[in-house]
CSV table of N, CA and C in Angstrom, one decimal:
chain,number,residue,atom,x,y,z
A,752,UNK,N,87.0,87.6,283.2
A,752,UNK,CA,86.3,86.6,282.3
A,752,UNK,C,85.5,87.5,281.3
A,753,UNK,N,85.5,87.0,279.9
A,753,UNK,CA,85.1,87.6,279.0
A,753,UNK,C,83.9,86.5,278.4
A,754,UNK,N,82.8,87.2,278.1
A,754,UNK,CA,81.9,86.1,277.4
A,754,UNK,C,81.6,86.6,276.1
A,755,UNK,N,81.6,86.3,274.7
A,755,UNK,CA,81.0,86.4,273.9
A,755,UNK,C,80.3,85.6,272.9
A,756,UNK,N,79.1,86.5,272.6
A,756,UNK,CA,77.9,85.6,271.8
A,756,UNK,C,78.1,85.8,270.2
A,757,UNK,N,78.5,84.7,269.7
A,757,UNK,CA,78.9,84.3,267.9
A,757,UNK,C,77.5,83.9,267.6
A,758,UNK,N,76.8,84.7,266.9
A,758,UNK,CA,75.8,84.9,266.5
A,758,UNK,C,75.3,84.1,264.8
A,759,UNK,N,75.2,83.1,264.4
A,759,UNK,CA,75.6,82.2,263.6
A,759,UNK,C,74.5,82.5,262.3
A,760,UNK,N,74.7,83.5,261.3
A,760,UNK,CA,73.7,83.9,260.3
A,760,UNK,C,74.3,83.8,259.1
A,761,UNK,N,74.8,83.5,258.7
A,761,UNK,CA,75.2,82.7,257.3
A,761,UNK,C,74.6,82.2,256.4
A,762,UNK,N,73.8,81.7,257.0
A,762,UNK,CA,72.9,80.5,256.0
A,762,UNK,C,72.1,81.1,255.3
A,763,UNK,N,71.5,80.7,254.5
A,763,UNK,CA,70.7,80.7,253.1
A,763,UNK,C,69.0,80.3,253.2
A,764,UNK,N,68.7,79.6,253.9
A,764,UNK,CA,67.8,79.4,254.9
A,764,UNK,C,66.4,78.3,253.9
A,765,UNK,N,67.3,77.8,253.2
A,765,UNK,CA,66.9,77.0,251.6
A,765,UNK,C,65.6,76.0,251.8
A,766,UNK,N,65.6,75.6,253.1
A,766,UNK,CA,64.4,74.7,253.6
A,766,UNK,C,63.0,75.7,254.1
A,767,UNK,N,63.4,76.5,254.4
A,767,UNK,CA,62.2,77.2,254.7
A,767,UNK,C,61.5,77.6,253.6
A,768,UNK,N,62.0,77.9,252.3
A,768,UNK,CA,61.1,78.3,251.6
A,768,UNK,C,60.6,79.6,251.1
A,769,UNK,N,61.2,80.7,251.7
A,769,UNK,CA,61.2,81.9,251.6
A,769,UNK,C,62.1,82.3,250.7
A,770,UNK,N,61.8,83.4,250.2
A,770,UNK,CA,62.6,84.6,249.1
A,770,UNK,C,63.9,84.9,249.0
A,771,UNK,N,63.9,85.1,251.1
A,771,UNK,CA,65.2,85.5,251.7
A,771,UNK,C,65.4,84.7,252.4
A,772,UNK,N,66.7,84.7,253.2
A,772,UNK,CA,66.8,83.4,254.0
A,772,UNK,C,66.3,84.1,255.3
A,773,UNK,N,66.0,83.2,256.5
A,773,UNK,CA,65.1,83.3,257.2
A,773,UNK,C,65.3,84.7,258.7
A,774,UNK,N,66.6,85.1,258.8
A,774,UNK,CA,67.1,86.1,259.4
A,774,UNK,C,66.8,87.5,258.9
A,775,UNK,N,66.4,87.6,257.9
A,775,UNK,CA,66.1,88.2,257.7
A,775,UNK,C,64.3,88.7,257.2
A,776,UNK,N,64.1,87.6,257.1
A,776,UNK,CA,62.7,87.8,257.2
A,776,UNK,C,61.6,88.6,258.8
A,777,UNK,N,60.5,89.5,258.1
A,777,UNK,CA,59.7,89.9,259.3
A,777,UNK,C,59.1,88.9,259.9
A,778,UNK,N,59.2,89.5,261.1
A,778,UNK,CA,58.6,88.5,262.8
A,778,UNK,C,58.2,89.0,263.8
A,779,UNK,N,57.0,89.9,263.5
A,779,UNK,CA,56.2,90.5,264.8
A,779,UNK,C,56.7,92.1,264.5
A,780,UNK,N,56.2,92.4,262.8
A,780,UNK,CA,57.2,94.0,263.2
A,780,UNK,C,58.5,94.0,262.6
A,781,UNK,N,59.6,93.4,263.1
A,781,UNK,CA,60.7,93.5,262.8
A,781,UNK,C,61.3,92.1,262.2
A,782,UNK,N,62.8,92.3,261.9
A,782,UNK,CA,63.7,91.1,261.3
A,782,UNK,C,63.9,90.4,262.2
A,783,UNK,N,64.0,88.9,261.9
A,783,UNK,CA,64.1,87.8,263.1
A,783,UNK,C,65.5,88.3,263.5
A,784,UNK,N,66.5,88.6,263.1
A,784,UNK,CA,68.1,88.9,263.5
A,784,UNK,C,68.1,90.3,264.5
A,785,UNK,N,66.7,90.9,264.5
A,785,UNK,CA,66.7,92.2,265.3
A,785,UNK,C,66.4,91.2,266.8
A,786,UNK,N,65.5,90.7,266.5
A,786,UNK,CA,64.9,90.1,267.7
A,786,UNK,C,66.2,89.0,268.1
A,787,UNK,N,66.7,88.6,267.8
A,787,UNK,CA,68.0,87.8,268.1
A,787,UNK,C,68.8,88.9,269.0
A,788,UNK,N,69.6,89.5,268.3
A,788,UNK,CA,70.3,90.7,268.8
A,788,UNK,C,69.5,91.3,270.4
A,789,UNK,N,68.8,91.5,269.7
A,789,UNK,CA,68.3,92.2,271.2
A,789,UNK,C,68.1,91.7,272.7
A,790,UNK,N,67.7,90.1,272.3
A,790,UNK,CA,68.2,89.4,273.4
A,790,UNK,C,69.3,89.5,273.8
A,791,UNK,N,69.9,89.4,273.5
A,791,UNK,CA,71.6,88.8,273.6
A,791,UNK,C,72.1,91.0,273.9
A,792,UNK,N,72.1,91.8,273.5
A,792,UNK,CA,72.2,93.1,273.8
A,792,UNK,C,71.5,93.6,275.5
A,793,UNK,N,70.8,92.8,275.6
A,793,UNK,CA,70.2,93.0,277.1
A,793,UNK,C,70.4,92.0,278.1
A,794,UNK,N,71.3,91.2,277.9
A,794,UNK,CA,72.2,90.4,278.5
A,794,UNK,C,73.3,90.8,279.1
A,795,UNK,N,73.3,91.5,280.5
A,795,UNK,CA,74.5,92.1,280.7
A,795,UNK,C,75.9,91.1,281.0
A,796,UNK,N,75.5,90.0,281.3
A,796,UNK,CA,77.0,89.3,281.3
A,796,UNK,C,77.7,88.8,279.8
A,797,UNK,N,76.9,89.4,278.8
A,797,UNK,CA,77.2,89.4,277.7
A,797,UNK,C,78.2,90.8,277.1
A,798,UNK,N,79.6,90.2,276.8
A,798,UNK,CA,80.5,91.3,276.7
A,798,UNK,C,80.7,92.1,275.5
A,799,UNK,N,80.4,90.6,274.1
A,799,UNK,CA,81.1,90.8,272.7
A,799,UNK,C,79.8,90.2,272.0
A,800,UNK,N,79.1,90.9,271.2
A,800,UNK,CA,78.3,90.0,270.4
A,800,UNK,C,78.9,90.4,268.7
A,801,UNK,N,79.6,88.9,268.3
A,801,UNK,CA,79.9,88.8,267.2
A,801,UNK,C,79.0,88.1,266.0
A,802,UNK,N,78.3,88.6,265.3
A,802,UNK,CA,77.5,88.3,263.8
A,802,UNK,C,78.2,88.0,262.9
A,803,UNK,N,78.1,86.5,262.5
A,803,UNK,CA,78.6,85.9,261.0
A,803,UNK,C,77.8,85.9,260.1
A,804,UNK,N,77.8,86.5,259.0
A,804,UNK,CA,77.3,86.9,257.8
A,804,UNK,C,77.9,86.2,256.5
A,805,UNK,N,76.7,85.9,255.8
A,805,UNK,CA,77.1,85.6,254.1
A,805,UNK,C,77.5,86.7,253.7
A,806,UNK,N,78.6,86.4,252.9
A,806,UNK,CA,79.2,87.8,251.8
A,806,UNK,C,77.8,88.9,251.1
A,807,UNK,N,77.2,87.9,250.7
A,807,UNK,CA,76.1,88.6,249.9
A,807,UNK,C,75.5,89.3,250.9
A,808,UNK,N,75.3,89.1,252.5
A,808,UNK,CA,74.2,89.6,253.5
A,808,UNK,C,75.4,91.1,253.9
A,809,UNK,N,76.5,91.6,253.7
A,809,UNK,CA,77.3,92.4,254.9
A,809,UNK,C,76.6,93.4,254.6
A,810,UNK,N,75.8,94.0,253.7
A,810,UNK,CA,74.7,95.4,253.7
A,810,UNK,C,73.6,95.4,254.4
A,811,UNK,N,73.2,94.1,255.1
A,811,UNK,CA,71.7,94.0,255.6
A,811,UNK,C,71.9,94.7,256.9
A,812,UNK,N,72.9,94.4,257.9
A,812,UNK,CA,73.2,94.7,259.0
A,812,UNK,C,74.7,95.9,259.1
A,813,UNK,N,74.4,97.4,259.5
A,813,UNK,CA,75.5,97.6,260.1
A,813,UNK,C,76.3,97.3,261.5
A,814,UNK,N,77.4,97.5,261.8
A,814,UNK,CA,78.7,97.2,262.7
A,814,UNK,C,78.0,98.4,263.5
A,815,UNK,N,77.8,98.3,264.8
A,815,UNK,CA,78.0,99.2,265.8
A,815,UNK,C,78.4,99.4,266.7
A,816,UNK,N,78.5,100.1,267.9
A,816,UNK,CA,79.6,100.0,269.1
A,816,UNK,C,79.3,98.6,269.6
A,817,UNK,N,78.4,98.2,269.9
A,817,UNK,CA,77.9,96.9,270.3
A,817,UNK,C,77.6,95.6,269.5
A,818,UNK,N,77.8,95.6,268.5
A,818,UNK,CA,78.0,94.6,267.7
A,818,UNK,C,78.9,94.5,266.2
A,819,UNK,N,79.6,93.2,266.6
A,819,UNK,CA,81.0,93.2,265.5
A,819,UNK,C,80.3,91.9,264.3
A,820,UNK,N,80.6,91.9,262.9
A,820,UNK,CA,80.6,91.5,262.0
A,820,UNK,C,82.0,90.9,261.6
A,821,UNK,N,81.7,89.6,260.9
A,821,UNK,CA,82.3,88.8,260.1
A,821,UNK,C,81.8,88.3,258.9
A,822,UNK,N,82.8,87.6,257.9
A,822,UNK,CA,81.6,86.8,257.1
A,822,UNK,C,81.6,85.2,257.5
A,823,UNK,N,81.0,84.4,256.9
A,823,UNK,CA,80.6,83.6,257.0
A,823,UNK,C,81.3,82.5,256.3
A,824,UNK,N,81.1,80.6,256.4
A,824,UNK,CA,82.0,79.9,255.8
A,824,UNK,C,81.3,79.4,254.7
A,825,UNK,N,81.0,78.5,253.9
A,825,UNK,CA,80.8,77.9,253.0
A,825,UNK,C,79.5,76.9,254.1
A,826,UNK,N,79.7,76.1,255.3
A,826,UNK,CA,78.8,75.3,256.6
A,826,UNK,C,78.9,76.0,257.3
A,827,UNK,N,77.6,75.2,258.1
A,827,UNK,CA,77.7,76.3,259.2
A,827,UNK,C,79.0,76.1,260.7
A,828,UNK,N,79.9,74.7,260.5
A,828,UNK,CA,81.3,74.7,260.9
A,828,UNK,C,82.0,75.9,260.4
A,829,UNK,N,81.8,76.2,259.0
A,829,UNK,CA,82.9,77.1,258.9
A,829,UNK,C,82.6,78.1,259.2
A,830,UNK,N,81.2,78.8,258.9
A,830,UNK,CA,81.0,80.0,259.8
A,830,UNK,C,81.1,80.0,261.3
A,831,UNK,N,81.3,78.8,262.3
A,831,UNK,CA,81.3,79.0,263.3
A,831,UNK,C,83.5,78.9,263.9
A,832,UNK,N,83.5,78.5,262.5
A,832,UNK,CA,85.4,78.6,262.6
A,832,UNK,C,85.8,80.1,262.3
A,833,UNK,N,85.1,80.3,261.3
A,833,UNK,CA,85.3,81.8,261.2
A,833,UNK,C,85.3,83.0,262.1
A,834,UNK,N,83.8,82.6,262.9
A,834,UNK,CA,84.1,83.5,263.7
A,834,UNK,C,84.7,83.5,265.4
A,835,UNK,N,85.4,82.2,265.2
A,835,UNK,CA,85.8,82.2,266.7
A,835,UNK,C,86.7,82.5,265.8
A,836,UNK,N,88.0,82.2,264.8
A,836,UNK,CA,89.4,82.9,264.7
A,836,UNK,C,88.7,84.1,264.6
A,837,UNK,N,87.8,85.3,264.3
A,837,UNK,CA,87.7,86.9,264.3
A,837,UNK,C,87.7,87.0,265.6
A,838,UNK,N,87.3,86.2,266.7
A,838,UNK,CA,87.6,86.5,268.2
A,838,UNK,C,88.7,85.9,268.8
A,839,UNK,N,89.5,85.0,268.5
A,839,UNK,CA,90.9,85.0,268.5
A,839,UNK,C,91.7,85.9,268.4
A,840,UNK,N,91.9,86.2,266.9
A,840,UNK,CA,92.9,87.7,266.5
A,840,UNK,C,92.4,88.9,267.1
A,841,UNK,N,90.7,88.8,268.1
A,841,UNK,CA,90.8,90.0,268.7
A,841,UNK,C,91.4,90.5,269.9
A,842,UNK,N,92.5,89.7,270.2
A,842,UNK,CA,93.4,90.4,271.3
A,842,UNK,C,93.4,89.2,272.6
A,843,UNK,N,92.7,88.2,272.3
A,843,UNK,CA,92.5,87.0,273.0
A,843,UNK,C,91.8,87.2,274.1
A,844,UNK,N,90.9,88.4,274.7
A,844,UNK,CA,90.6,88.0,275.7
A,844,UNK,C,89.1,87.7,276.1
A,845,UNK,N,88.5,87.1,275.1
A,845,UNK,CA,87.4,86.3,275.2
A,845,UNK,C,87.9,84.7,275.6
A,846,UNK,N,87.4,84.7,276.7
A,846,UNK,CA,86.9,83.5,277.3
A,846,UNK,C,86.5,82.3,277.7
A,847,UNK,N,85.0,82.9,277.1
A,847,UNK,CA,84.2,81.5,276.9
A,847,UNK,C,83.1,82.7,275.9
A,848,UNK,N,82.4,81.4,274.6
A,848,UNK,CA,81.9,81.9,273.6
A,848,UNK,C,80.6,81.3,273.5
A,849,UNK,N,79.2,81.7,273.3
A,849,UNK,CA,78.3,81.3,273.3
A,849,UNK,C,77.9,81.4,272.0
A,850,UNK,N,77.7,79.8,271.0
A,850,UNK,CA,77.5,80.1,269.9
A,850,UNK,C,75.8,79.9,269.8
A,851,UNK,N,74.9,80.6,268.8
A,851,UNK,CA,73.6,81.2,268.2
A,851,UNK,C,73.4,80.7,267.2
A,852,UNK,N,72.3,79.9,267.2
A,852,UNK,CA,71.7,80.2,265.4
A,852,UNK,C,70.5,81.7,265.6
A,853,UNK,N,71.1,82.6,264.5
A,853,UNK,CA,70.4,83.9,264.6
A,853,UNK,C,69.0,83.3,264.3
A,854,UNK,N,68.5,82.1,263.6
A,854,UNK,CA,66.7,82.3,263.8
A,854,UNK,C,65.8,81.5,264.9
A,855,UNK,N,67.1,81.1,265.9
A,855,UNK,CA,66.1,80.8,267.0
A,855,UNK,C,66.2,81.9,267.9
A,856,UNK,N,65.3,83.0,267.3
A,856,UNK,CA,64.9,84.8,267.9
A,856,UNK,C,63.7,84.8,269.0
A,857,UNK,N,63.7,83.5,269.8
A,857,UNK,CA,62.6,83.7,270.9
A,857,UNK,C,63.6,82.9,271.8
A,858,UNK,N,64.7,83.2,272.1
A,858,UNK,CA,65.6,83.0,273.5
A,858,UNK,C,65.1,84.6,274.3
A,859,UNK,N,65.4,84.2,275.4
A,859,UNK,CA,65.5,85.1,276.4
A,859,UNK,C,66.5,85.8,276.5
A,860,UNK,N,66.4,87.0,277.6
A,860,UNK,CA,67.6,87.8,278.0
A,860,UNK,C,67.9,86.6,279.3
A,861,UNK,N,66.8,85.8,280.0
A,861,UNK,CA,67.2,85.4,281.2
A,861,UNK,C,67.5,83.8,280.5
A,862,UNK,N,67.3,83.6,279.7
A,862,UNK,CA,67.8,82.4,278.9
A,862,UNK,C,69.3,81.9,278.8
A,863,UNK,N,69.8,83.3,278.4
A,863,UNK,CA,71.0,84.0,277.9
A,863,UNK,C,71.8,83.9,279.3
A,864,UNK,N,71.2,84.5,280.3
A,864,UNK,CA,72.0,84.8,281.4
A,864,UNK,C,72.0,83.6,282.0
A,865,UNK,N,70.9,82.6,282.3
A,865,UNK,CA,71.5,81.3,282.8
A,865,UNK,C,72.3,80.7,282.0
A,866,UNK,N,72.6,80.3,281.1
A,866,UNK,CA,73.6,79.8,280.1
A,866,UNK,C,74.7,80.3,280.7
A,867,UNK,N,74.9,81.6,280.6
A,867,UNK,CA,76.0,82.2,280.7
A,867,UNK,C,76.9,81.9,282.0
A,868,UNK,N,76.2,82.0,282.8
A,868,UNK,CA,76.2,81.7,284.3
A,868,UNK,C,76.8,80.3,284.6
A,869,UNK,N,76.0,79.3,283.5
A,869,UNK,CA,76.6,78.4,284.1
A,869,UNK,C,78.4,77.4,283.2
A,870,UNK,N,77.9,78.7,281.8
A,870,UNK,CA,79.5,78.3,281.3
A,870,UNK,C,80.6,79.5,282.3
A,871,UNK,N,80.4,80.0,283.0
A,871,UNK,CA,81.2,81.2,284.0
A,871,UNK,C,81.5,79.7,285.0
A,872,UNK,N,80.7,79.3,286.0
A,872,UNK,CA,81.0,78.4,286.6
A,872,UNK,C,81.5,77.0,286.6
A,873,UNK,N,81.3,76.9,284.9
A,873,UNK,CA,81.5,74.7,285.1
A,873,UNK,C,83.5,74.9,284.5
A,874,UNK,N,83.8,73.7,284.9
A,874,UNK,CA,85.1,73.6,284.6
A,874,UNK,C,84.9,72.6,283.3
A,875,UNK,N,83.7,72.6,282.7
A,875,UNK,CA,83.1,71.7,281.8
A,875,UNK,C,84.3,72.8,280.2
A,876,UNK,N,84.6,71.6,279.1
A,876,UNK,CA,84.5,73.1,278.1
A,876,UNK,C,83.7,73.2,277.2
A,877,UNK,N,82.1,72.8,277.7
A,877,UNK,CA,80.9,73.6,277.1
A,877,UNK,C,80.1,73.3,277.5
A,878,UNK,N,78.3,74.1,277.4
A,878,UNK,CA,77.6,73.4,278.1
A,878,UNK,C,76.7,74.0,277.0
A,879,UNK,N,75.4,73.0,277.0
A,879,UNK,CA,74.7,73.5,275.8
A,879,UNK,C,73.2,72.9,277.0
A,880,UNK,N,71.8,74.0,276.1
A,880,UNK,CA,70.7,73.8,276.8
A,880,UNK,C,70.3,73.0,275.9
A,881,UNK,N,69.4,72.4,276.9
A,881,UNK,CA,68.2,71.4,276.3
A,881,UNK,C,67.6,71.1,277.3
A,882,UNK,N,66.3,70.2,276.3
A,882,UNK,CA,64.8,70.3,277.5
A,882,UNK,C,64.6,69.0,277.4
A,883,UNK,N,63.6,68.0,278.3
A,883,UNK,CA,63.8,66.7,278.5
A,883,UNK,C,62.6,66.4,277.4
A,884,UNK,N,62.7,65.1,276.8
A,884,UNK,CA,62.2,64.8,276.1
A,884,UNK,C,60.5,64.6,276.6
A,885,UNK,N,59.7,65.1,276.7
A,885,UNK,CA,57.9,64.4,276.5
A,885,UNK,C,57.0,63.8,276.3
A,886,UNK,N,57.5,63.6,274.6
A,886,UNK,CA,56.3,62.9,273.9
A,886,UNK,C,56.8,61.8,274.0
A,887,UNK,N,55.6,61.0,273.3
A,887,UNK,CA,55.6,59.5,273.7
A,887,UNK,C,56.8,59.4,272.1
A,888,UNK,N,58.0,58.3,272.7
A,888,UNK,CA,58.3,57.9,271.1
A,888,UNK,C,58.2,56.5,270.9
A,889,UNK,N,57.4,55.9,269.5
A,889,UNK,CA,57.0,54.6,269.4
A,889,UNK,C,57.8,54.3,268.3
A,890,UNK,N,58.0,53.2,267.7
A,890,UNK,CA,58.9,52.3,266.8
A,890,UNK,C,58.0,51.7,266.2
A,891,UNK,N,58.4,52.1,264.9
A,891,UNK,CA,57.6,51.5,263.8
A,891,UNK,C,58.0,50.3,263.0
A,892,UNK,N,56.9,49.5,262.6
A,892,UNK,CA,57.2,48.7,261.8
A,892,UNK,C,56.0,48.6,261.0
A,893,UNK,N,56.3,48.4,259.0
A,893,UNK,CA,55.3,48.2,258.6
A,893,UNK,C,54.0,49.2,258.5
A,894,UNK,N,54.5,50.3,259.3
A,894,UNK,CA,53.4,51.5,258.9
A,894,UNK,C,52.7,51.3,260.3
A,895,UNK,N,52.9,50.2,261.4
A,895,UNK,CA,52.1,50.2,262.0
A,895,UNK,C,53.3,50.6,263.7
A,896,UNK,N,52.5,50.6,264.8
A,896,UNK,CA,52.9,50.8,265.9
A,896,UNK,C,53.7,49.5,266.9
A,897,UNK,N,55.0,49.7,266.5
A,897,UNK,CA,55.1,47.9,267.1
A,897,UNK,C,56.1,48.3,268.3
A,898,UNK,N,55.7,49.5,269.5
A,898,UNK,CA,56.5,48.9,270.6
A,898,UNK,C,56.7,51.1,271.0
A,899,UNK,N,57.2,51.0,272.0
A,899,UNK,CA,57.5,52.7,272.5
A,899,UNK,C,58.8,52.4,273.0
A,900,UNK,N,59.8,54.2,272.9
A,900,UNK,CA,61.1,53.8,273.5
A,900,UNK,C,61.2,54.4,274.4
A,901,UNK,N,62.2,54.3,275.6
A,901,UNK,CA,62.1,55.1,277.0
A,901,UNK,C,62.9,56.2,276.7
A,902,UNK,N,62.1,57.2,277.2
A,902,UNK,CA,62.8,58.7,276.9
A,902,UNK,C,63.5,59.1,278.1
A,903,UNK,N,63.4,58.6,278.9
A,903,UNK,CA,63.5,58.9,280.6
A,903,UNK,C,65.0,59.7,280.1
A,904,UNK,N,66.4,59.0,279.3
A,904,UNK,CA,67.9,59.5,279.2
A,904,UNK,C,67.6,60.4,277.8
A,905,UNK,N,67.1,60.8,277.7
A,905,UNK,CA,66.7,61.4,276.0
A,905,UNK,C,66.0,62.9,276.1
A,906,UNK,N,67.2,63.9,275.7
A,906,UNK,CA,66.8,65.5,275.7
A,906,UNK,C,66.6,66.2,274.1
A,907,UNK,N,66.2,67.1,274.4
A,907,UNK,CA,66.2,67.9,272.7
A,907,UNK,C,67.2,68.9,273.1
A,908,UNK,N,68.2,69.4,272.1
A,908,UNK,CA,69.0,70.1,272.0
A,908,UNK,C,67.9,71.5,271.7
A,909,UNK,N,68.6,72.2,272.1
A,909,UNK,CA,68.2,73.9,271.8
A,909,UNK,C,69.3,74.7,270.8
């Protein structure tokens, strides 16, 4: 069983507001896409970490023994098509693929490994984290508060 992490950096990062898009921006010191990587590099049931890149970005980041490059699509579908066929034509024996958005750079190494763990196990074909919903959610009408909905079946995607 082969696992690899498609690292999803493509984007242009247009809502945030910045100069650059947001993977590349500093975050404690370093680039949010170092802090991404490095999770996912200290992940030992992590086999392949593949990085999809905008054409304009393939300078920002070199290719090293431990991490493979691609570019990226026009959406972020296409960059996530893109780089599952660059793990296709690689010899097919990736597995199961864990796809990333490179600027959510505060996942865990042990984040990473439960995930992993439990796409190794499920005969599911995917499984995605999320956390149960908390806050109160109320329904509006009119600007004003006209009633709350039950969150009890209602998660946030990660």
């Amino acid at each position: 069983m082969t696992i690899a992490a498609l690292i999803v950096a493509a984007g242009r990062g247009h809502r945030a507001g910045t100069p650059s898009p947001k993977q590349w921006q500093p975050l404690g010191g370093r680039r949010v896409i170092d802090w991404t990587l490095d999770a996912f590099r200290s992940t030992p049931l992590i086999d392949r970490i593949l990085v999809v890149l905008h054409a304009d970005d393939l300078g920002l980041l070199s290719a090293s023994p431990d991490i493979e490059i691609t570019t990226g699509g026009d959406t972020r579908a296409g960059s996530v098509r893109n780089g599952l066929e660059y793990l296709a034509a690689g010899g097919g024996d990736v597995t199961h693929v864990l796809i990333h958005d490179v600027a959510r750079c505060c996942i865990t190494p042990a984040h990473i490994a439960q995930i992993a763990a439990r796409v190794q196990a499920s005969e599911t074909p995917g499984v995605a984290p999320a956390l149960a919903l908390t806050d109160a959610l109320w329904i509006g009408a009119e600007g004003q508060v006209a009633g709350t909905k039950d969150r009890s079946a209602l998660y946030r995607a990660q």
